[in-house]
Tab-separated table of C-alpha atoms in Angstrom:
chain	number	residue	atom	x	y	z
J	1	UNK	CA	-9.034	-35.245	-4.146
J	2	UNK	CA	-8.348	-32.314	-2.875
J	3	UNK	CA	-7.624	-30.601	0.623
J	4	UNK	CA	-10.533	-28.410	1.793
J	5	UNK	CA	-10.714	-25.869	4.345
J	6	UNK	CA	-14.133	-24.747	5.564
J	7	UNK	CA	-14.985	-21.868	7.305
J	8	UNK	CA	-18.699	-22.194	8.854
J	9	UNK	CA	-19.728	-21.285	12.205
J	10	UNK	CA	-22.996	-22.976	11.914
J	11	UNK	CA	-23.170	-26.621	12.960
J	12	UNK	CA	-25.447	-28.505	11.950
J	13	UNK	CA	-24.944	-26.860	8.649
J	14	UNK	CA	-21.212	-27.661	8.838
J	15	UNK	CA	-21.830	-31.469	9.932
J	16	UNK	CA	-23.553	-31.282	6.320
J	17	UNK	CA	-20.883	-29.457	4.281
J	18	UNK	CA	-18.442	-32.059	5.650
J	19	UNK	CA	-19.991	-35.355	4.828
J	20	UNK	CA	-20.440	-34.623	1.136
J	21	UNK	CA	-16.710	-32.763	1.154
J	22	UNK	CA	-15.620	-36.372	1.898
J	23	UNK	CA	-17.841	-38.847	0.601
J	24	UNK	CA	-16.365	-36.981	-2.424
J	25	UNK	CA	-13.115	-38.122	-1.291
J	26	UNK	CA	-11.687	-34.776	0.002
J	27	UNK	CA	-9.467	-33.911	3.593
J	28	UNK	CA	-11.497	-31.320	5.174
J	29	UNK	CA	-10.317	-29.634	8.120
J	30	UNK	CA	-13.448	-27.376	9.920
J	31	UNK	CA	-12.681	-24.110	12.057
J	32	UNK	CA	-16.084	-22.075	13.557
J	33	UNK	CA	-14.419	-19.153	14.058
J	34	UNK	CA	-12.257	-16.304	12.154
J	35	UNK	CA	-9.111	-16.539	14.447
J	36	UNK	CA	-8.565	-20.277	14.151
J	37	UNK	CA	-9.396	-20.133	10.498
J	38	UNK	CA	-7.072	-17.318	9.857
J	39	UNK	CA	-4.464	-19.972	12.519
J	40	UNK	CA	-4.545	-22.410	10.805
J	41	UNK	CA	-4.203	-20.580	6.822
J	42	UNK	CA	-0.929	-19.722	9.677
J	43	UNK	CA	0.378	-23.661	9.301
J	44	UNK	CA	-1.504	-25.147	6.610
J	45	UNK	CA	-1.728	-25.120	2.689
J	46	UNK	CA	-5.109	-26.042	0.982
J	47	UNK	CA	-6.806	-26.286	-2.016
J	48	UNK	CA	-9.544	-24.638	-1.524
J	49	UNK	CA	-11.495	-22.332	1.420
J	50	UNK	CA	-15.393	-21.975	2.243
J	51	UNK	CA	-15.297	-19.441	3.739
J	52	UNK	CA	-18.518	-18.107	5.459
J	53	UNK	CA	-19.438	-14.246	5.676
J	54	UNK	CA	-20.751	-14.187	8.845
J	55	UNK	CA	-18.714	-14.940	12.050
J	56	UNK	CA	-18.720	-14.690	15.268
J	57	UNK	CA	-15.436	-13.066	15.899
J	58	UNK	CA	-14.073	-11.898	12.965
J	59	UNK	CA	-15.851	-11.213	9.516
J	60	UNK	CA	-15.084	-14.152	6.560
J	61	UNK	CA	-14.820	-10.555	3.958
J	62	UNK	CA	-11.362	-9.779	6.302
J	63	UNK	CA	-10.311	-13.464	6.975
J	64	UNK	CA	-10.680	-12.946	2.727
J	65	UNK	CA	-8.640	-9.917	2.467
J	66	UNK	CA	-5.957	-9.927	4.663
J	67	UNK	CA	-5.539	-13.594	3.022
J	68	UNK	CA	-5.181	-11.594	-0.655
J	69	UNK	CA	-3.324	-9.636	1.046
J	70	UNK	CA	-0.767	-11.722	2.230
J	71	UNK	CA	-0.413	-13.005	-0.790
J	72	UNK	CA	-2.674	-16.337	-0.514
J	73	UNK	CA	-3.534	-17.250	-3.470
J	74	UNK	CA	-5.848	-20.763	-2.917
J	75	UNK	CA	-9.101	-20.324	-4.411
J	76	UNK	CA	-12.234	-19.114	-2.497
J	77	UNK	CA	-15.724	-20.066	-2.171
J	78	UNK	CA	-17.781	-16.637	0.085
J	79	UNK	CA	-21.039	-18.664	1.854
J	80	UNK	CA	-23.489	-15.908	3.079
J	81	UNK	CA	-27.081	-15.007	3.301
J	82	UNK	CA	-26.696	-11.802	1.702
J	83	UNK	CA	-28.202	-12.226	-1.584
J	84	UNK	CA	-27.604	-8.302	-3.200
J	85	UNK	CA	-24.679	-7.759	-5.930
J	86	UNK	CA	-23.293	-5.026	-3.712
J	87	UNK	CA	-21.942	-7.672	-1.661
J	88	UNK	CA	-21.731	-9.873	-4.470
J	89	UNK	CA	-19.608	-8.062	-5.914
J	90	UNK	CA	-18.134	-6.191	-2.792
J	91	UNK	CA	-17.203	-10.253	-2.656
J	92	UNK	CA	-15.809	-10.563	-5.361
J	93	UNK	CA	-13.134	-6.945	-4.847
J	94	UNK	CA	-12.075	-9.130	-2.023
J	95	UNK	CA	-11.130	-11.929	-3.675
J	96	UNK	CA	-13.097	-14.457	-3.724
J	97	UNK	CA	-13.971	-16.915	-6.609
J	98	UNK	CA	-17.067	-18.076	-6.342
J	99	UNK	CA	-19.785	-17.228	-4.149
J	100	UNK	CA	-22.852	-18.485	-2.998
J	101	UNK	CA	-27.082	-17.491	-1.031
J	102	UNK	CA	-28.143	-19.075	1.590
J	103	UNK	CA	-30.015	-20.885	2.401
J	104	UNK	CA	-28.533	-24.216	-0.691
J	105	UNK	CA	-28.230	-27.439	-1.593
J	106	UNK	CA	-24.912	-29.453	-1.463
J	107	UNK	CA	-25.110	-30.610	-4.287
J	108	UNK	CA	-25.005	-27.553	-5.875
J	109	UNK	CA	-21.865	-26.803	-3.391
J	110	UNK	CA	-20.179	-28.896	-4.868
J	111	UNK	CA	-20.666	-28.876	-8.744
J	112	UNK	CA	-18.823	-25.312	-7.663
J	113	UNK	CA	-16.409	-27.190	-6.135
J	114	UNK	CA	-16.121	-29.886	-8.851
J	115	UNK	CA	-15.936	-26.470	-11.115
J	116	UNK	CA	-12.694	-24.405	-9.040
J	117	UNK	CA	-11.253	-27.348	-8.379
J	118	UNK	CA	-11.245	-28.622	-12.028
J	119	UNK	CA	-9.689	-25.318	-13.765
J	120	UNK	CA	-6.758	-25.348	-15.474
J	121	UNK	CA	-3.277	-24.682	-13.857
J	122	UNK	CA	-1.141	-25.509	-16.560
J	123	UNK	CA	-1.054	-21.654	-16.902
J	124	UNK	CA	-0.139	-20.735	-13.419
J	125	UNK	CA	3.104	-22.902	-13.108
J	126	UNK	CA	4.771	-20.604	-15.125
J	127	UNK	CA	5.503	-16.826	-15.617
J	128	UNK	CA	4.192	-14.900	-18.209
J	129	UNK	CA	5.122	-11.905	-20.224
J	130	UNK	CA	3.241	-9.342	-23.486
J	131	UNK	CA	4.136	-6.828	-23.737
J	132	UNK	CA	5.499	-4.544	-20.557
J	133	UNK	CA	3.735	-7.082	-18.557
J	134	UNK	CA	4.976	-9.894	-17.138
J	135	UNK	CA	2.737	-11.934	-14.502
J	136	UNK	CA	3.955	-13.665	-11.434
J	137	UNK	CA	1.191	-16.659	-10.648
J	138	UNK	CA	3.192	-17.101	-7.497
J	139	UNK	CA	1.927	-14.180	-5.820
J	140	UNK	CA	-0.823	-13.586	-8.004
J	141	UNK	CA	0.524	-10.074	-9.229
J	142	UNK	CA	1.859	-8.196	-12.410
J	143	UNK	CA	4.644	-6.654	-12.768
J	144	UNK	CA	4.892	-3.538	-14.350
J	145	UNK	CA	8.818	-2.304	-15.037
J	146	UNK	CA	9.725	-2.784	-11.918
J	147	UNK	CA	6.928	-2.324	-10.362
J	148	UNK	CA	4.768	-5.475	-8.576
J	149	UNK	CA	0.238	-4.015	-8.594
J	150	UNK	CA	-1.003	-6.987	-6.991
J	151	UNK	CA	-4.555	-8.662	-8.167
J	152	UNK	CA	-7.466	-9.928	-7.179
J	153	UNK	CA	-8.577	-13.940	-8.934
J	154	UNK	CA	-11.019	-12.385	-11.468
J	155	UNK	CA	-8.826	-9.571	-12.270
J	156	UNK	CA	-5.504	-12.044	-12.266
J	157	UNK	CA	-7.524	-14.605	-14.659
J	158	UNK	CA	-8.503	-11.843	-16.413
J	159	UNK	CA	-5.523	-10.691	-17.098
J	160	UNK	CA	-3.874	-13.626	-17.415
J	161	UNK	CA	-6.560	-14.743	-20.299
J	162	UNK	CA	-5.884	-11.568	-21.915
J	163	UNK	CA	-1.879	-12.562	-21.570
J	164	UNK	CA	-2.160	-15.851	-24.054
J	165	UNK	CA	-3.976	-13.913	-26.364
J	166	UNK	CA	-3.071	-10.996	-28.040
J	167	UNK	CA	-4.042	-7.839	-29.400
J	168	UNK	CA	-7.475	-9.404	-30.945
J	169	UNK	CA	-10.237	-8.871	-29.668
J	170	UNK	CA	-12.399	-11.815	-26.967
J	171	UNK	CA	-16.263	-11.516	-26.922
J	172	UNK	CA	-17.642	-10.644	-23.447
J	173	UNK	CA	-20.095	-13.820	-23.581
J	174	UNK	CA	-16.047	-16.049	-23.035
J	175	UNK	CA	-14.783	-13.797	-20.404
J	176	UNK	CA	-17.920	-13.881	-18.710
J	177	UNK	CA	-18.167	-18.117	-18.989
J	178	UNK	CA	-14.087	-17.718	-18.042
J	179	UNK	CA	-14.726	-15.591	-14.992
J	180	UNK	CA	-18.555	-16.164	-13.938
J	181	UNK	CA	-18.499	-20.324	-14.468
J	182	UNK	CA	-22.229	-20.977	-13.774
J	183	UNK	CA	-23.242	-18.052	-11.623
J	184	UNK	CA	-26.201	-15.557	-12.175
J	185	UNK	CA	-23.690	-12.761	-10.759
J	186	UNK	CA	-21.367	-13.575	-14.460
J	187	UNK	CA	-23.647	-9.943	-15.891
J	188	UNK	CA	-22.060	-7.541	-18.605
J	189	UNK	CA	-21.814	-4.847	-15.927
J	190	UNK	CA	-20.306	-7.272	-13.638
J	191	UNK	CA	-17.279	-7.842	-15.991
J	192	UNK	CA	-17.188	-3.942	-16.994
J	193	UNK	CA	-16.222	-3.389	-13.129
J	194	UNK	CA	-13.694	-6.698	-12.818
J	195	UNK	CA	-12.270	-4.720	-16.385
J	196	UNK	CA	-12.755	-1.343	-15.105
J	197	UNK	CA	-10.540	-2.138	-11.650
J	198	UNK	CA	-7.383	-3.946	-13.844
J	199	UNK	CA	-7.690	-0.745	-16.052
J	200	UNK	CA	-7.135	1.200	-12.848
J	201	UNK	CA	-3.773	-1.272	-11.967
J	202	UNK	CA	-1.605	-1.551	-14.849
J	203	UNK	CA	-2.413	1.395	-17.192
J	204	UNK	CA	-1.331	4.815	-17.072
J	205	UNK	CA	-2.190	8.330	-17.693
J	206	UNK	CA	-1.272	10.086	-20.756
J	207	UNK	CA	-0.403	6.620	-21.682
J	208	UNK	CA	-1.622	4.104	-24.040
J	209	UNK	CA	-4.475	1.874	-23.235
J	210	UNK	CA	-3.848	-1.685	-22.533
J	211	UNK	CA	-7.124	-3.249	-22.877
J	212	UNK	CA	-9.747	-1.623	-25.056
J	213	UNK	CA	-13.045	-2.941	-25.600
J	214	UNK	CA	-14.772	-2.537	-28.777
J	215	UNK	CA	-18.736	-1.758	-28.681
J	216	UNK	CA	-20.376	-5.764	-28.596
J	217	UNK	CA	-17.040	-7.169	-30.495
J	218	UNK	CA	-15.249	-7.852	-26.174
J	219	UNK	CA	-12.259	-7.050	-24.428
J	220	UNK	CA	-8.172	-7.025	-25.898
J	221	UNK	CA	-4.878	-6.850	-24.797
J	222	UNK	CA	-2.820	-4.317	-27.120
J	223	UNK	CA	0.853	-4.407	-26.380
J	224	UNK	CA	1.031	-2.705	-29.506
J	225	UNK	CA	-0.222	1.149	-30.000
J	226	UNK	CA	-0.176	0.971	-33.726
J	227	UNK	CA	-3.319	-1.832	-33.992
C-alpha cells in the first residue's frame, strides 16, 4: 500500500486512474489544478506523485521543478500528450522518474506504478561515501568537500549505483535497465546525456575525471587516479 497524489485536470481520466489505484490498495488524493497540488505537497507526504504536464493554472513540469528545488525526493510519473524526445528529456532533467504518453491504458500506468514502488530503498536510508563524494539521500544531493550539489532522481540513482560499485565499469545495458526500466526512451544517447549532466555537477576543470567511459564496455566511477 502506498500514498499516491494524482494531479490531473481531466475528470474522466482522473476517475479511471483513481479507481485503478484504489483497486490495487493505494491511498489516493487528487488535485485538479497545479496550485492545489503544491499546497498538498506542502502539508502532506506521498510515496508517489502522478503528475499531468498540462494543467490550467501551473504546468506540471513547473510543479516538479519547484518540488525538487525544495528538496522533495518523492518519485514522480509524468503524464503528457507530448511524445517528442526533447520533451521527455526535459521531464527527466526536471526530476521525473518515469514518463507516460497519452493516451495510455490504465494497466500500463499501474505497471509503471508497481515498478517504481518496488524499487529497493535500502541504499537510500544511509549516507554513502566513496572517495571524495558523500551521497546524501535525505536531500537527494551529493557532497563534494564542503559543497552540496543537488541531483535530480536519475542523476542520484546513477551516482548511487556507481558509488556502490567503485573502480569498475558497469555496462550501458545494466545502467539503462536501472534508470529507465521498461521505457522506450532508454537509449544510449539518453544515458550519455544523463552521465554528461552528472559529470558537469561533480567534476571540476583541470582535475582527473571521476566518471569514465570505455566505448563498448560501459561507465564507472574511479576514485583512484592511478586506475
